[in-house]
PDB file of C-alpha atoms in Angstrom:
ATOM      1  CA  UNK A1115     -25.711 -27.699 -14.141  1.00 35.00           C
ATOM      2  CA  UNK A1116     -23.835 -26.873 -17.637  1.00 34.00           C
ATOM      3  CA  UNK A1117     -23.835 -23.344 -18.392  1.00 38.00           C
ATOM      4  CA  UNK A1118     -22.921 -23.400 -22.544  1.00 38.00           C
ATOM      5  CA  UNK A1119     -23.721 -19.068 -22.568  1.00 40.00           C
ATOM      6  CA  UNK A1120     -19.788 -17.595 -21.938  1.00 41.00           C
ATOM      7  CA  UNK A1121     -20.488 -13.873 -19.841  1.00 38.00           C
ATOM      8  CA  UNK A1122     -17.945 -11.189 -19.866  1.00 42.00           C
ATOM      9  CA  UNK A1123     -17.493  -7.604 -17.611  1.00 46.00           C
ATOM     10  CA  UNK A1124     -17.758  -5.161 -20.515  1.00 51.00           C
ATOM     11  CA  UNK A1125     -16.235  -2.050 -18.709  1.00 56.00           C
ATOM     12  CA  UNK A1126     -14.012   0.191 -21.633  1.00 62.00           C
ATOM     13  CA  UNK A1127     -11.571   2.870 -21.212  1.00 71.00           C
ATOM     14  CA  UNK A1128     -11.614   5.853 -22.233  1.00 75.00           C
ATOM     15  CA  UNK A1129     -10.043   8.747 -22.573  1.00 76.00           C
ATOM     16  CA  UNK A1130     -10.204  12.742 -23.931  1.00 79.00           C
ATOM     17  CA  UNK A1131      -7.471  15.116 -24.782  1.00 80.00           C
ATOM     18  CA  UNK A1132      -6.895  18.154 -25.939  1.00 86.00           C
ATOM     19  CA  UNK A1133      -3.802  19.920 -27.320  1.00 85.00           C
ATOM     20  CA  UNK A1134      -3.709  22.514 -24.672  1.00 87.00           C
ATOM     21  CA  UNK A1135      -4.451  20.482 -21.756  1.00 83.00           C
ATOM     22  CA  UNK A1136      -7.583  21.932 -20.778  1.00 86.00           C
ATOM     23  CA  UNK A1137      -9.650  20.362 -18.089  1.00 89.00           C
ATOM     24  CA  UNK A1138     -12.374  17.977 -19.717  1.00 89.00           C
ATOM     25  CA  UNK A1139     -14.366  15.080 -17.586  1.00 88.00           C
ATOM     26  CA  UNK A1140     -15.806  12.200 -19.908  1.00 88.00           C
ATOM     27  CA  UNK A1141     -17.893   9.808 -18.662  1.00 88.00           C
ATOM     28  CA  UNK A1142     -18.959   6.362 -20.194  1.00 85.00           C
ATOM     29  CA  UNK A1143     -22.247   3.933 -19.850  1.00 86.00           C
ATOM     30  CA  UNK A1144     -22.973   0.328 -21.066  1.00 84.00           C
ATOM     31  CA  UNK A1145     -26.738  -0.301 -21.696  1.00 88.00           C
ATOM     32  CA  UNK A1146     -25.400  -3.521 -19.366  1.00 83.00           C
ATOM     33  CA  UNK A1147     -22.604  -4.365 -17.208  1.00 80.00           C
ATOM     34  CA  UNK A1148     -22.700  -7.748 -17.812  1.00 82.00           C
ATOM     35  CA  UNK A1149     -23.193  -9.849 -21.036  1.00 80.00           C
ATOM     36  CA  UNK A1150     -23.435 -13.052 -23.286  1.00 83.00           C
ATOM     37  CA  UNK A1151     -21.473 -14.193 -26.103  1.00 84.00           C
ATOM     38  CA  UNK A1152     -23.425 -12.220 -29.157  1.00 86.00           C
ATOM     39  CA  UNK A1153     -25.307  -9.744 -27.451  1.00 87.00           C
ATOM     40  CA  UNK A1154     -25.287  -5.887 -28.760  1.00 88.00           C
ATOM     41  CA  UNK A1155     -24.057  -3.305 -26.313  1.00 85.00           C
ATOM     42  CA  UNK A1156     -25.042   0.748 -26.374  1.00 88.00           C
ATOM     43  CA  UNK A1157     -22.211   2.507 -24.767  1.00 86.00           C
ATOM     44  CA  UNK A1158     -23.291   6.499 -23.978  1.00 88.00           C
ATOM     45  CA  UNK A1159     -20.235   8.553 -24.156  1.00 87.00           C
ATOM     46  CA  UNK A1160     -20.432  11.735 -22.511  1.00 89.00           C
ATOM     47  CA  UNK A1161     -17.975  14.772 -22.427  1.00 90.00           C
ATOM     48  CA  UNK A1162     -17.905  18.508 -20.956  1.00 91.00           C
ATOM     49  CA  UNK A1163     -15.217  20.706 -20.953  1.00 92.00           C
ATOM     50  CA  UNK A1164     -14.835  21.928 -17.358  1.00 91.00           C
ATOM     51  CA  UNK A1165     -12.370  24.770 -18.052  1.00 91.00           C
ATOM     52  CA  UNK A1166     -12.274  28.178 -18.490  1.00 93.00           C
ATOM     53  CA  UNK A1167     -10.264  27.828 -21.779  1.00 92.00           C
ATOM     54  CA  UNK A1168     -11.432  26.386 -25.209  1.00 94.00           C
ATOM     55  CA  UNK A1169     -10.261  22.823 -25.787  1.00 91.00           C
ATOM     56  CA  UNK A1170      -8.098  22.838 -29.216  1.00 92.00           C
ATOM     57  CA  UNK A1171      -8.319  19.886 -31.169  1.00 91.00           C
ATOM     58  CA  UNK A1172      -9.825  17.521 -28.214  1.00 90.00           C
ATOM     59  CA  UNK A1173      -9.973  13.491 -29.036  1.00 90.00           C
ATOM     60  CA  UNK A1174     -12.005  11.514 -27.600  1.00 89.00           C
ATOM     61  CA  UNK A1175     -10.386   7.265 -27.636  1.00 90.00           C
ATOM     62  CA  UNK A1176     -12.814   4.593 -26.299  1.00 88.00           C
ATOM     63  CA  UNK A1177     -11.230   1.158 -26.542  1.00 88.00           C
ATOM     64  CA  UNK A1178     -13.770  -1.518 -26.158  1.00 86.00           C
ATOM     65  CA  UNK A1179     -13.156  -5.121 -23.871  1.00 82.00           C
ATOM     66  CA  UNK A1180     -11.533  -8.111 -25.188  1.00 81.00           C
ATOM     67  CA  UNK A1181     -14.128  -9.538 -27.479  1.00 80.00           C
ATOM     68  CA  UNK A1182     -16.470  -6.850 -28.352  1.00 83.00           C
ATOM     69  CA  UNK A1183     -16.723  -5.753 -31.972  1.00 86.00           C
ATOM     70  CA  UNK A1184     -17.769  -1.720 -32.724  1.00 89.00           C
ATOM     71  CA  UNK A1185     -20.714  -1.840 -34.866  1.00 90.00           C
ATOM     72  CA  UNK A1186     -21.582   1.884 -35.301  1.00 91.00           C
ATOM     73  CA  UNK A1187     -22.158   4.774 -33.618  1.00 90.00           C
ATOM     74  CA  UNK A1188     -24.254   8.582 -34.319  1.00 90.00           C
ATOM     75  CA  UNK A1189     -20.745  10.514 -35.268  1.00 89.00           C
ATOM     76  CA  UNK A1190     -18.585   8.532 -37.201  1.00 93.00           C
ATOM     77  CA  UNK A1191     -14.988   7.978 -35.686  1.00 94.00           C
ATOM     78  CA  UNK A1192     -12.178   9.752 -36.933  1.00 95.00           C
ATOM     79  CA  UNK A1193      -9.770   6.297 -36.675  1.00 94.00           C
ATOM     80  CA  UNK A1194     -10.340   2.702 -35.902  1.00 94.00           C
ATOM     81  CA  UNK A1195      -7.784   0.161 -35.033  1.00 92.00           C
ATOM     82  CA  UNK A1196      -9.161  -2.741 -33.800  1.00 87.00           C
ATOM     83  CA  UNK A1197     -10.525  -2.232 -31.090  1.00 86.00           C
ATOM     84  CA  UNK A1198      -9.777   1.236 -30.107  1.00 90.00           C
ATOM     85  CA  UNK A1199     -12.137   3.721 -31.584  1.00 91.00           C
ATOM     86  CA  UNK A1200     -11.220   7.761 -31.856  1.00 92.00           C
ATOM     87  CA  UNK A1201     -13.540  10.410 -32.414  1.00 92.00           C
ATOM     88  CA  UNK A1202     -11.710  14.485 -33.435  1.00 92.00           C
ATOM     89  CA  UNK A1203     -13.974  16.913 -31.715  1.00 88.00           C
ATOM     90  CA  UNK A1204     -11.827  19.869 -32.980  1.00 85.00           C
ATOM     91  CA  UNK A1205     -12.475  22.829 -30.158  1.00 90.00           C
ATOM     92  CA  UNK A1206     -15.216  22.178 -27.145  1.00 92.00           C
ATOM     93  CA  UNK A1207     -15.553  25.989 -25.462  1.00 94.00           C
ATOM     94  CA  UNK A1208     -15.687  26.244 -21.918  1.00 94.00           C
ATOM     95  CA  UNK A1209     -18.972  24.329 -20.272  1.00 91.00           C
ATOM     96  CA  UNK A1210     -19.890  22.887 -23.671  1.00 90.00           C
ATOM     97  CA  UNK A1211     -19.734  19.086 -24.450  1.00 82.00           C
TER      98      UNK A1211
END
């Protein structure tokens, strides 16, 4: 059987900093963990600072597979270079995100 549709692991990185080093946990989900050539992906990017100190100047940098192309998203990134994409959340306080 010839398969013509190409498929591709989507899995990103990502990553969140702050200028103090304060402990923050993001977390990141693909609407699917496997696609075709031309599909649209929804990745959910979730953050929480986990400290007991505020978070100055935290930065959130997703950098997509091989392949995929950002589209949009609800907050619009601070920087985009090809494929990495960077969102400045300024301060989180402790527990928010």
């Amino acid at each position: 059987m010839n398969n013509n549709h190409a498929t591709a692991n989507i899995a990103p990185s990502e990553s969140l900093t702050s200028a103090n080093n304060t402990d923050l946990r993001i977390s990141n989900t693909a609407s699917h963990s496997i696609v075709q050539a031309g599909q649209i992906i929804e990745y959910t990017l979730s953050y929480q600072n986990i400290s007991d100190t505020t978070a100055e100047n935290a930065i959130i940098v997703n950098t997509l597979p091989d392949g995929a192309i950002y589209i949009s998203s609800d907050i619009q990134p601070s920087n985009i270079d090809n494929n990495s994409i960077a969102w400045s959340l300024e301060n989180i306080a402790p527990g928010d995100g």
